[in-house]
Amino acid sequence: MAPRLDFSSWWWKDTRKGTPVVVKMENPNYSVVEIDGPDAAFRPVEKSRGKNAKQVTWVLLLKAHRAVGCLIWVATFFWSLLGVIKKRLFFQQDVAMASEKLGKGKLLFSVIKAFLVTSLVILCFEVVAYFKGWHYFVNHNLHIPRTSEIQGLLHMVYVAWLSFRGDYLAPLIQALSQFCIVLFLIQSVDRLILSLGCFWIKYKKIKPRIEGDPFKSEDVEGSGYEYPMVLVQIPMCNEREVYEQSISAVCQLDWPKERLLIQVLDDSDDESTQWLIKGEVSKWSQRGVNIIYRHRLVRTGYKAGNLKSAMSCDYVKVYEFVAIFDADFQPNPDFLKQTVPHFKDNPELGLVQARWAFVNKDENLLTRLQNINLCFHFEVEQQVNGVFLNFFGFNGTAGVWRIKALEESGGWLERTTVEDMDIAVRAHLNGWKFIFLDDVKVLCEVPESYEAYRKQQHRWHSGPMQLFRLCLPAILTSRIAMWKKANLVLLFFLLRKLILPFYSFTLFCIILPLTMFVPEAELPVWVICYVPVFMSFLNILPAPKSIPFIIPYLLFENTMSVTKFNAMVSGLFQLGSSYEWVVTKKAGRSSESDLLAAAERESKTTNQPPICRGASESELATLNQLKEQREAAPPPVRKVNKIYRKELALAFLLLTASVRSLLAAQGVHFYFLLFQGVTFLLVGLDLIGEQMS
């Protein structure tokens, strides 16, 4: 509320009651107080009492100072933003580019920069045309001047551009946009059906259940045979940050030790990391855990080759089930008791998959956006497919396989970078069923850097296309039902692995920016605004705490389609980058509750003697020496990731598209695109700045 400036009410108050009393004190430390009555001292003081023109002036000056400070902050923010763009994009400062990768992407970057410069030039041309009143196609009643009436070369060029884009460009873009809109609607219907299926599961409380207590037996002597033989595998490669917590969590699984074997499958080429993992295995081996360390000298086949080599051991034949955990996964002690009993009295069951839970989902904006995608993947896609189809893609970890199902399906193959999806498809073709347990969660990490996330997404989107080329003949000639074949080909591969990145990249990253040059091929508002926002709300419902990030999620997913589309094309046509396998960088984080639980479990084993790291004095001395060298070494310089100019260029294109929409008076279309361009620009710079810091 603005301050009152009417001072007459202060000067004309004559409603005094009682006899006024004046109290004067000789002490100069006290002021003079006038009391209008015996109860006046206990009455509430009016807020307006004691105000004068000087105080009102100071209040107004204070508010003006705050307003100026706010404007200065906004101006400083945008000035810093422009400085970052100028520094990183144009001057290439603080940007480390790998020399071997620079040559591969130099042509693509040059094309993108040329396209960006051209778009800005044409945008300036459009601004001049708008203020000159040359937008004839906006109002069809406007008069198009004849050749004799045209004055100036600029006007003639603009009219020629209008004719060219209206006769040639607009029909082509309109046809492509309609094709992408059809694909977009099909994919949206699929997402909607999956979401409705998830709501039905929640409403009916449908989930796989274990009848009775499978480990309870009336025969005391034979009670031990209720626990089947379980093999646990931990494949890893140079996992220095997470090996210790992963091995520790697996070794504390609540299962009879004589019926459990743990294999640590190490493909590390770093000798110091090998010694550290050996020391951790030796520590738990001395505690009585049945654990084995395996190391391959030649890392052929990556993870698939590692698992295939481990399954070829002779002692594996006596085990019935195998549980697989990646190096950053930390299962709860009761994991096997919650998963293995589902195999009892269910001979057709080949896989029990648990859900992932992320300890670093709130670390930065990138991890929050990944959590949205993965929550929808687990709670909606895999849970619905598991309940209604008994099939979904194996996640490669946090699952228990029946070894017989692996062997009958051909075992682990090294032909693609998605060996988990490969074995799942082949097992499904052989008639095995899958179960997804949404209430069984295993702690893990999501990539915290854009570099690691991009490489992970490249592998996840190129591998399925490789697999689709290889297994399509097997799918068509298999003996499964026709509707299962249709589900595999049309939904599992084509719609969710190929069509999704194709239409997302084409519609939102090519056609949408082109509409700023060709308004005749305008996209409907419901295509670029209403339907994407509605589908984003469906995607974000499994992670309701991430609702404030819905706009960054929508924008980032649209622009990340560049990387996903590139990976899809490389996998479909078997380009060189499709066989690239890079281990996702881990940070080695652990949740507070997990650490407290581990400490509590350690306190319960006080009767055990302290265990040293090595199995012998020589190994212990070597480990101590390695630790001393690591502590004495200077902190490693953090590798600076390169800036991904493709995503940043797309942000500028979306922003210029929104400005073009303003000139064409598109209404809500403009406001949505303007907010889209600005927000994605901030998101991209936030991700880049987080990596540069």
XYZ file of C-alpha atoms in Angstrom:
693
model
C 0.000 0.000 0.000
C 1.311 3.455 -0.850
C 1.974 5.796 2.124
C -0.740 8.303 3.023
C 0.047 11.894 2.146
C -3.051 13.507 3.715
C -1.692 15.283 6.819
C -4.869 17.244 7.617
C -6.193 14.407 9.776
C -3.210 14.847 12.075
C -3.692 18.596 12.554
C -7.480 18.713 13.048
C -7.902 16.118 15.805
C -9.858 17.874 18.615
C -11.645 14.903 20.164
C -9.701 14.849 23.427
C -11.240 13.330 26.540
C -10.329 14.003 30.154
C -7.961 16.518 31.625
C -4.609 16.749 29.882
C -1.624 16.174 32.125
C 1.919 17.254 31.299
C 4.786 15.430 32.973
C 8.226 17.007 32.863
C 11.369 15.293 34.061
C 14.518 17.125 35.033
C 16.732 14.360 33.768
C 17.638 15.208 30.158
C 17.785 11.495 29.316
C 13.982 11.374 29.344
C 11.671 12.977 26.798
C 8.433 14.888 27.362
C 5.257 12.787 27.161
C 1.758 14.189 26.902
C -1.051 12.046 28.346
C -4.626 12.822 27.341
C -6.224 10.850 30.112
C -5.693 8.221 32.803
C -6.035 5.349 30.265
C -4.289 6.907 27.311
C -0.945 5.327 28.137
C -2.405 1.834 27.756
C -4.159 2.412 24.460
C -2.604 1.071 21.200
C -0.590 3.662 19.380
C -1.772 4.517 15.902
C 0.614 3.560 13.130
C 0.202 6.958 11.494
C 1.095 8.874 14.688
C 4.417 10.641 14.518
C 4.644 10.661 10.721
C 5.701 13.744 8.900
C 6.618 14.765 5.374
C 10.300 14.052 5.938
C 9.629 10.433 6.976
C 7.363 9.874 3.961
C 10.106 11.184 1.721
C 12.604 8.739 3.211
C 10.146 5.837 2.697
C 9.683 6.777 -0.941
C 13.437 7.088 -1.411
C 13.950 3.655 0.163
C 11.419 2.058 -2.179
C 12.969 3.794 -5.149
C 16.379 2.507 -4.064
C 15.042 -1.047 -3.915
C 13.467 -0.732 -7.360
C 16.696 0.592 -8.840
C 18.631 -2.228 -7.157
C 16.274 -4.798 -8.668
C 16.707 -3.313 -12.136
C 20.486 -3.269 -11.703
C 20.417 -6.944 -10.655
C 18.378 -7.903 -13.732
C 20.683 -5.899 -16.006
C 23.772 -7.452 -14.389
C 22.326 -10.929 -14.813
C 21.656 -10.515 -18.531
C 25.008 -8.814 -19.041
C 26.754 -11.778 -17.381
C 24.665 -14.141 -19.506
C 25.767 -12.410 -22.701
C 29.349 -12.433 -21.440
C 29.245 -16.191 -20.912
C 27.833 -16.732 -24.400
C 30.470 -14.468 -25.945
C 33.271 -16.045 -23.949
C 32.383 -19.673 -24.540
C 30.752 -19.635 -27.963
C 32.729 -17.045 -29.895
C 36.093 -16.728 -28.118
C 36.258 -20.431 -27.141
C 37.737 -19.624 -23.719
C 37.778 -22.271 -20.985
C 36.570 -24.872 -23.469
C 38.598 -28.051 -23.843
C 37.970 -29.711 -27.192
C 39.350 -33.178 -27.834
C 41.469 -32.943 -30.966
C 40.408 -36.320 -32.271
C 36.720 -35.472 -31.921
C 37.052 -31.975 -33.318
C 37.629 -33.204 -36.864
C 34.576 -35.485 -36.813
C 32.140 -32.774 -35.758
C 33.776 -29.778 -37.455
C 31.576 -29.950 -40.544
C 28.380 -30.328 -38.517
C 29.321 -27.423 -36.244
C 30.109 -25.255 -39.276
C 26.714 -26.016 -40.835
C 24.928 -25.207 -37.582
C 26.770 -21.912 -37.153
C 26.083 -20.948 -40.772
C 22.412 -21.794 -40.297
C 22.323 -19.703 -37.129
C 23.931 -16.670 -38.797
C 21.562 -16.986 -41.760
C 18.552 -17.146 -39.446
C 19.629 -13.993 -37.639
C 20.161 -12.116 -40.942
C 16.752 -13.144 -42.250
C 15.212 -12.231 -38.905
C 16.609 -8.699 -39.221
C 15.204 -8.575 -42.730
C 11.797 -9.625 -41.392
C 11.903 -6.883 -38.759
C 12.536 -4.247 -41.431
C 9.711 -5.676 -43.562
C 7.345 -5.631 -40.608
C 7.903 -1.974 -39.800
C 7.690 -1.090 -43.502
C 4.277 -2.746 -43.734
C 5.255 -5.342 -46.318
C 3.518 -8.338 -44.663
C 1.016 -8.835 -47.444
C 0.258 -12.460 -46.683
C -0.904 -11.661 -43.156
C -3.894 -9.713 -44.501
C -5.157 -11.064 -47.811
C -7.025 -7.824 -48.539
C -3.825 -5.836 -48.802
C -2.757 -4.729 -52.245
C 0.336 -6.406 -53.712
C 2.046 -3.812 -55.864
C 2.892 -4.555 -59.459
C 6.389 -4.454 -60.866
C 5.982 -0.873 -61.953
C 4.901 0.091 -58.458
C 7.820 -1.483 -56.641
C 10.324 1.049 -55.442
C 13.683 -0.145 -54.285
C 15.652 -3.343 -54.679
C 14.949 -4.444 -51.102
C 11.204 -4.438 -51.683
C 11.548 -6.493 -54.863
C 13.774 -9.074 -53.160
C 11.297 -9.435 -50.343
C 8.365 -10.026 -52.682
C 10.409 -12.660 -54.527
C 11.150 -14.357 -51.212
C 7.437 -14.351 -50.348
C 6.576 -16.034 -53.632
C 9.332 -18.628 -53.345
C 8.516 -19.682 -49.819
C 4.787 -19.748 -50.517
C 5.043 -21.838 -53.691
C 7.918 -24.202 -52.909
C 8.988 -24.234 -49.251
C 5.618 -24.115 -47.538
C 4.104 -27.257 -49.173
C 7.212 -29.303 -48.427
C 7.411 -28.207 -44.797
C 3.658 -28.617 -44.353
C 3.746 -32.207 -45.660
C 6.671 -33.117 -43.406
C 5.025 -31.476 -40.416
C 1.771 -33.374 -40.967
C 3.686 -36.657 -41.132
C 5.484 -35.829 -37.869
C 2.213 -34.759 -36.249
C 0.695 -38.164 -37.051
C 3.690 -39.900 -35.447
C 3.463 -37.521 -32.499
C -0.196 -38.374 -31.945
C 0.474 -42.124 -32.165
C 3.257 -41.863 -29.613
C 1.067 -39.668 -27.372
C -1.732 -42.250 -27.488
C 0.780 -44.936 -26.479
C 1.941 -42.825 -23.524
C -1.649 -42.150 -22.528
C -2.544 -45.860 -22.601
C 0.503 -46.692 -20.482
C -0.453 -43.995 -17.977
C -4.030 -45.281 -17.778
C -2.677 -48.789 -17.227
C -0.517 -47.496 -14.381
C -3.535 -45.770 -12.798
C -5.496 -49.025 -13.069
C -2.678 -50.932 -11.353
C -2.615 -48.383 -8.537
C -6.398 -48.405 -8.218
C -6.704 -52.200 -8.149
C -3.454 -52.581 -6.142
C -2.136 -55.133 -8.621
C 1.361 -56.380 -7.938
C 3.218 -59.706 -7.880
C 2.784 -61.376 -4.494
C 4.460 -64.262 -2.684
C 2.029 -66.778 -1.257
C 2.857 -67.615 2.344
C 6.382 -67.874 3.712
C 8.509 -69.704 1.135
C 11.397 -70.191 3.582
C 9.330 -71.740 6.364
C 9.515 -75.524 6.506
C 8.073 -77.977 9.012
C 10.989 -80.291 8.423
C 13.772 -78.761 10.489
C 16.482 -80.944 8.994
C 15.527 -80.070 5.445
C 14.865 -76.390 6.038
C 18.224 -75.452 4.508
C 17.142 -76.799 1.129
C 14.434 -74.122 0.922
C 17.141 -71.651 -0.027
C 18.208 -72.178 -3.659
C 21.778 -71.691 -4.823
C 22.263 -68.068 -5.908
C 25.180 -66.553 -7.797
C 25.753 -62.779 -7.475
C 27.833 -60.977 -10.115
C 29.291 -57.454 -9.872
C 30.773 -56.436 -13.259
C 32.978 -53.348 -13.083
C 35.704 -51.511 -14.963
C 37.891 -48.867 -13.294
C 35.168 -48.196 -10.727
C 37.464 -46.646 -8.114
C 34.742 -44.384 -6.706
C 32.058 -47.009 -6.037
C 33.646 -50.453 -5.780
C 33.842 -50.433 -1.983
C 30.226 -49.544 -1.211
C 28.917 -51.926 -3.871
C 30.931 -54.931 -2.644
C 30.046 -54.082 0.956
C 26.300 -53.980 0.215
C 26.310 -57.256 -1.748
C 28.361 -59.075 0.898
C 25.749 -58.200 3.521
C 22.851 -59.851 1.699
C 20.678 -61.872 4.055
C 21.144 -65.342 2.554
C 22.822 -68.520 3.809
C 26.544 -68.154 3.100
C 26.914 -71.750 1.946
C 24.252 -71.160 -0.729
C 25.595 -67.856 -2.016
C 28.611 -67.070 -4.205
C 29.700 -63.548 -5.126
C 31.762 -62.917 -8.248
C 33.559 -59.572 -8.558
C 34.177 -59.333 -12.309
C 36.868 -56.699 -12.733
C 37.836 -55.428 -16.193
C 39.975 -52.588 -14.853
C 43.136 -51.699 -16.723
C 44.384 -49.496 -13.878
C 46.713 -51.551 -11.670
C 46.109 -49.483 -8.535
C 42.347 -49.942 -8.895
C 42.834 -53.682 -9.280
C 44.793 -53.851 -6.019
C 42.152 -51.847 -4.167
C 39.364 -54.144 -5.377
C 41.435 -57.211 -4.486
C 41.922 -55.821 -0.992
C 38.196 -55.266 -0.550
C 37.445 -58.810 -1.723
C 40.081 -60.202 0.655
C 38.556 -58.323 3.571
C 35.117 -59.834 3.070
C 36.568 -63.246 2.279
C 38.245 -63.269 5.702
C 34.872 -62.476 7.268
C 33.518 -65.727 5.906
C 31.788 -64.452 2.786
C 31.993 -66.736 -0.243
C 33.440 -64.190 -2.679
C 35.744 -64.551 -5.707
C 37.759 -61.963 -7.617
C 38.042 -62.409 -11.413
C 40.070 -60.218 -13.755
C 40.333 -60.410 -17.546
C 43.528 -59.375 -19.250
C 41.731 -58.585 -22.533
C 38.445 -56.668 -22.305
C 36.635 -58.183 -25.281
C 32.904 -57.702 -25.583
C 32.828 -55.156 -22.746
C 30.179 -56.021 -20.148
C 28.643 -58.829 -22.207
C 32.037 -60.472 -22.625
C 32.714 -60.093 -18.906
C 29.449 -61.795 -17.926
C 29.878 -64.489 -20.584
C 33.359 -65.300 -19.303
C 32.110 -65.578 -15.716
C 29.215 -67.874 -16.653
C 31.611 -70.292 -18.360
C 33.184 -71.336 -15.040
C 32.572 -74.947 -14.025
C 31.363 -74.132 -10.507
C 28.484 -72.038 -11.909
C 26.651 -75.209 -12.972
C 25.498 -75.937 -9.409
C 23.722 -72.564 -9.092
C 20.111 -72.024 -10.078
C 19.805 -68.224 -10.144
C 22.122 -65.297 -10.837
C 21.682 -61.746 -9.533
C 23.507 -58.936 -11.334
C 24.474 -55.563 -9.852
C 26.484 -52.830 -11.524
C 29.321 -51.265 -9.570
C 27.279 -48.319 -8.226
C 24.285 -50.390 -7.015
C 23.706 -51.039 -3.324
C 20.968 -53.627 -2.656
C 19.281 -53.937 0.717
C 20.080 -57.047 2.800
C 16.620 -58.529 2.094
C 16.877 -58.147 -1.702
C 17.191 -61.871 -2.440
C 14.380 -62.748 -0.025
C 12.095 -60.296 -1.854
C 12.958 -61.477 -5.376
C 14.020 -65.155 -5.446
C 10.765 -66.531 -3.882
C 8.822 -65.384 -6.960
C 10.512 -68.182 -8.941
C 9.050 -70.855 -6.644
C 6.235 -72.844 -8.290
C 6.577 -70.665 -11.404
C 8.769 -72.583 -13.866
C 8.015 -70.193 -16.763
C 9.449 -67.187 -14.925
C 12.872 -66.213 -16.242
C 13.549 -62.732 -14.780
C 12.629 -60.712 -11.699
C 13.545 -57.042 -12.114
C 13.738 -54.552 -9.231
C 13.377 -50.785 -9.472
C 16.199 -48.267 -9.232
C 16.337 -45.557 -6.553
C 18.758 -42.666 -6.935
C 20.847 -41.246 -4.124
C 21.830 -38.126 -6.077
C 18.584 -37.224 -7.830
C 18.589 -33.743 -6.216
C 22.258 -33.002 -6.906
C 21.725 -30.593 -9.825
C 19.277 -29.744 -12.568
C 20.517 -32.533 -14.835
C 19.944 -35.244 -12.211
C 16.440 -33.902 -11.516
C 15.542 -34.138 -15.211
C 16.929 -37.675 -15.430
C 14.895 -38.690 -12.385
C 11.701 -37.622 -14.194
C 12.461 -39.802 -17.201
C 13.567 -42.841 -15.212
C 10.640 -42.712 -12.796
C 8.239 -42.825 -15.742
C 10.257 -45.634 -17.311
C 10.097 -47.842 -14.218
C 6.733 -47.052 -12.687
C 4.747 -46.721 -15.927
C 6.457 -48.479 -18.824
C 8.051 -51.458 -17.103
C 5.355 -51.969 -14.477
C 2.500 -51.887 -17.022
C 4.316 -54.152 -19.482
C 5.265 -56.514 -16.677
C 1.687 -56.821 -15.394
C -0.161 -57.048 -18.710
C 2.452 -58.506 -21.097
C 4.986 -60.277 -18.813
C 7.719 -58.667 -20.920
C 9.962 -55.593 -20.736
C 13.570 -54.755 -21.445
C 16.042 -55.990 -18.855
C 17.801 -53.027 -17.224
C 21.171 -54.777 -17.057
C 21.343 -54.658 -13.265
C 19.277 -55.047 -10.076
C 17.646 -58.192 -11.479
C 17.652 -61.941 -10.838
C 17.775 -64.386 -13.756
C 17.032 -68.068 -13.847
C 20.273 -69.492 -15.229
C 18.321 -72.014 -17.279
C 16.574 -69.133 -19.085
C 19.930 -67.553 -19.923
C 21.338 -70.790 -21.286
C 18.285 -71.682 -23.385
C 18.234 -68.157 -24.843
C 21.823 -68.335 -26.043
C 23.581 -66.652 -23.129
C 25.310 -63.291 -23.250
C 26.206 -62.118 -26.758
C 28.724 -59.424 -27.674
C 27.023 -58.232 -30.858
C 25.532 -54.973 -29.500
C 26.137 -52.421 -26.747
C 22.762 -53.272 -25.140
C 23.416 -56.845 -24.089
C 20.694 -56.566 -21.434
C 17.968 -55.794 -23.983
C 19.385 -58.456 -26.296
C 19.057 -61.265 -23.758
C 15.588 -60.031 -22.737
C 14.275 -60.150 -26.316
C 15.742 -63.607 -26.952
C 14.329 -64.930 -23.672
C 10.908 -63.535 -24.578
C 11.072 -65.267 -27.965
C 11.784 -68.529 -26.126
C 8.626 -68.185 -24.020
C 10.073 -66.955 -20.715
C 8.053 -64.506 -18.584
C 9.266 -61.473 -16.638
C 8.141 -59.837 -13.385
C 8.788 -56.233 -12.358
C 8.766 -55.375 -8.632
C 8.044 -51.686 -8.188
C 8.223 -51.860 -4.385
C 11.734 -53.399 -4.327
C 14.255 -50.599 -4.807
C 18.026 -50.676 -5.188
C 20.128 -47.584 -4.545
C 22.280 -46.310 -7.411
C 23.473 -43.125 -9.107
C 22.544 -41.122 -12.178
C 25.216 -39.249 -14.154
C 25.921 -35.849 -12.657
C 27.777 -34.418 -15.667
C 26.438 -33.688 -19.104
C 29.392 -35.489 -20.695
C 28.561 -38.762 -18.921
C 24.836 -38.350 -19.548
C 25.325 -37.732 -23.281
C 27.487 -40.835 -23.704
C 25.003 -42.919 -21.752
C 22.096 -41.716 -23.888
C 24.086 -42.376 -27.065
C 24.629 -45.997 -26.020
C 21.006 -46.435 -24.916
C 19.624 -45.167 -28.254
C 22.118 -46.613 -30.726
C 22.136 -50.113 -29.233
C 18.388 -50.818 -29.711
C 18.666 -49.980 -33.408
C 21.593 -52.384 -33.769
C 19.568 -55.032 -31.986
C 16.501 -54.376 -34.149
C 18.474 -55.039 -37.336
C 19.927 -58.250 -35.910
C 16.885 -59.808 -34.257
C 14.129 -58.810 -36.729
C 14.412 -62.103 -38.684
C 14.327 -64.081 -35.429
C 11.201 -62.202 -34.314
C 9.362 -62.830 -37.581
C 10.230 -66.551 -37.632
C 9.648 -67.225 -33.915
C 6.787 -69.385 -32.627
C 5.318 -66.813 -30.245
C 1.836 -65.382 -30.770
C 1.279 -62.846 -33.528
C 0.258 -60.096 -31.098
C 3.553 -60.561 -29.251
C 5.464 -60.163 -32.503
C 3.483 -57.009 -33.266
C 4.221 -55.653 -29.806
C 7.958 -56.274 -30.236
C 8.253 -54.800 -33.733
C 5.708 -51.952 -33.701
C 5.725 -50.784 -30.081
C 8.925 -51.939 -28.395
C 11.320 -51.102 -31.250
C 9.711 -48.870 -33.878
C 7.490 -46.592 -31.798
C 9.553 -46.208 -28.611
C 13.085 -46.556 -29.993
C 12.905 -45.139 -33.549
C 9.818 -42.965 -34.037
C 10.152 -41.079 -30.737
C 13.604 -39.537 -31.405
C 12.780 -39.062 -35.113
C 9.626 -36.991 -34.752
C 10.926 -35.143 -31.693
C 14.030 -34.026 -33.568
C 12.252 -33.280 -36.853
C 9.179 -31.558 -35.461
C 10.615 -29.496 -32.617
C 14.199 -28.907 -33.769
C 13.799 -28.492 -37.554
C 10.218 -27.649 -38.534
C 9.537 -25.370 -35.567
C 12.561 -23.083 -36.201
C 11.772 -23.063 -39.943
C 8.304 -21.646 -39.273
C 9.913 -18.298 -38.432
C 10.916 -18.055 -42.118
C 7.847 -19.728 -43.616
C 4.712 -18.620 -41.701
C 2.526 -20.239 -44.392
C 3.551 -23.615 -42.910
C 2.497 -22.672 -39.410
C 2.162 -25.443 -36.845
C -1.092 -25.644 -34.868
C -0.928 -24.299 -31.343
C -2.119 -27.600 -29.872
C 0.850 -29.388 -31.475
C 3.544 -27.137 -30.048
C 1.852 -26.152 -26.800
C -1.108 -28.058 -25.425
C -0.276 -31.673 -26.292
C 3.429 -31.461 -25.263
C 2.501 -29.833 -21.953
C -0.188 -32.460 -21.295
C 2.171 -35.329 -22.114
C 4.860 -33.745 -19.946
C 2.416 -33.713 -17.028
C 1.794 -37.430 -17.592
C 5.542 -38.092 -17.660
C 6.137 -36.153 -14.475
C 3.296 -37.689 -12.420
C 5.422 -40.625 -11.154
C 7.818 -37.998 -9.708
C 5.417 -35.370 -8.287
C 8.179 -33.482 -6.462
C 9.671 -32.584 -9.863
C 6.580 -30.686 -11.084
C 8.336 -27.270 -10.688
C 10.856 -28.470 -13.309
C 8.297 -29.351 -15.972
C 9.235 -26.493 -18.325
C 13.008 -27.180 -18.235
C 12.217 -30.874 -18.650
C 10.078 -30.252 -21.735
C 12.657 -27.983 -23.358
C 15.672 -30.100 -22.498
C 14.076 -33.291 -23.807
C 13.199 -31.599 -27.106
C 16.730 -30.384 -27.686
C 18.351 -33.581 -26.411
C 16.613 -35.250 -29.333
C 19.625 -34.109 -31.399
C 21.883 -36.508 -29.514
C 19.247 -39.253 -29.454
C 18.477 -38.906 -33.159
C 22.170 -39.024 -34.002
C 22.590 -42.171 -31.905
C 19.508 -43.773 -33.463
C 20.791 -43.144 -37.001
C 24.283 -44.453 -36.171
C 22.807 -47.625 -34.698
C 20.320 -48.164 -37.518
C 22.943 -47.860 -40.247
C 25.770 -49.368 -38.174
C 28.043 -46.342 -38.229
C 31.332 -46.301 -36.331
C 30.010 -44.474 -33.243
C 27.317 -47.113 -32.714
C 29.876 -49.524 -31.232
C 31.318 -46.954 -28.840
C 31.224 -48.102 -25.202
C 32.245 -45.674 -22.462
C 31.783 -46.553 -18.801
C 29.478 -44.013 -17.170
C 31.403 -41.855 -14.722
C 30.326 -42.336 -11.105
C 30.655 -39.932 -8.173
C 30.586 -42.551 -5.402
C 27.729 -40.968 -3.469
C 25.677 -42.783 -0.869
C 22.486 -41.756 0.883
C 22.509 -40.826 4.558
C 20.024 -43.551 5.446
C 22.151 -46.127 3.677
C 25.247 -45.060 5.609
C 23.369 -45.222 8.921
C 22.032 -48.661 8.080
C 25.516 -49.864 7.220
C 26.851 -48.511 10.501
C 24.062 -50.244 12.393
C 24.820 -53.548 10.688
C 28.489 -53.145 11.563
C 27.622 -52.557 15.215
C 25.766 -55.867 15.360
C 28.893 -57.801 14.427
C 31.000 -56.766 17.420
C 31.938 -60.362 18.168
C 33.989 -60.506 14.954
C 37.679 -59.588 15.132
C 38.873 -56.595 13.150
C 39.755 -57.493 9.598
C 42.711 -56.088 7.700
C 42.465 -55.146 4.031
C 44.915 -57.601 2.584
C 45.046 -61.344 2.793
C 48.776 -61.248 3.446
C 51.393 -58.837 4.735
C 52.734 -58.211 1.223
C 49.294 -57.231 -0.106
C 48.668 -55.045 2.946
C 51.986 -53.244 2.440
C 51.179 -52.685 -1.225
C 47.786 -51.237 -0.399
C 49.252 -48.926 2.227
C 51.856 -47.732 -0.246
C 49.179 -47.009 -2.831
C 47.152 -45.074 -0.281
C 50.161 -42.988 0.710
C 50.886 -42.183 -2.929
C 47.288 -41.189 -3.523
C 47.215 -38.921 -0.475
C 50.563 -37.304 -1.334
C 49.664 -36.686 -4.966
C 48.260 -33.259 -5.851
C 44.518 -33.082 -6.471
C 43.741 -33.989 -10.074
C 42.785 -31.180 -12.381
C 39.160 -31.513 -13.260
C 38.691 -32.267 -16.927
C 36.720 -29.555 -18.623
C 33.949 -30.777 -20.865
C 33.459 -29.227 -24.249
C 30.479 -27.002 -24.931
C 27.820 -28.632 -27.069
C 27.149 -25.936 -29.605
C 24.392 -27.933 -31.273
C 22.103 -27.587 -28.247
C 23.050 -23.947 -27.697
C 22.455 -23.128 -31.366
C 19.033 -24.756 -31.176
C 18.221 -22.577 -28.184
C 18.977 -19.473 -30.252
C 16.880 -20.817 -33.103
C 13.902 -21.370 -30.814
C 14.333 -17.877 -29.436
C 14.419 -16.312 -32.916
C 11.407 -18.415 -33.872
C 9.488 -16.881 -30.987
C 10.459 -13.353 -32.118
C 9.253 -14.191 -35.628
C 5.983 -15.372 -34.144
C 5.585 -11.974 -32.471
C 5.970 -10.209 -35.829
C 3.330 -12.508 -37.304
C 0.993 -11.814 -34.341
C 0.561 -15.450 -33.388
C -0.789 -14.743 -29.869
C -0.219 -17.588 -27.405
C 2.119 -19.191 -29.943
C 4.574 -16.339 -29.409
C 4.455 -16.337 -25.638
C 4.995 -20.077 -25.410
C 7.938 -20.057 -27.825
C 9.498 -16.994 -26.194
C 9.355 -18.672 -22.799
C 10.609 -21.888 -24.401
C 13.630 -20.254 -25.990
C 14.663 -18.204 -22.956
C 14.164 -21.055 -20.506
C 16.118 -23.564 -22.537
C 18.916 -21.040 -22.990
C 19.141 -20.693 -19.209
C 18.974 -24.466 -18.743
C 21.750 -25.051 -21.264
C 23.985 -22.424 -19.708
C 23.282 -23.830 -16.238
C 24.411 -27.288 -17.355
C 27.450 -25.902 -19.148
C 28.383 -23.623 -16.260
C 28.075 -26.519 -13.806
C 30.602 -28.452 -15.884
C 32.952 -25.500 -16.339
C 33.098 -24.717 -12.611
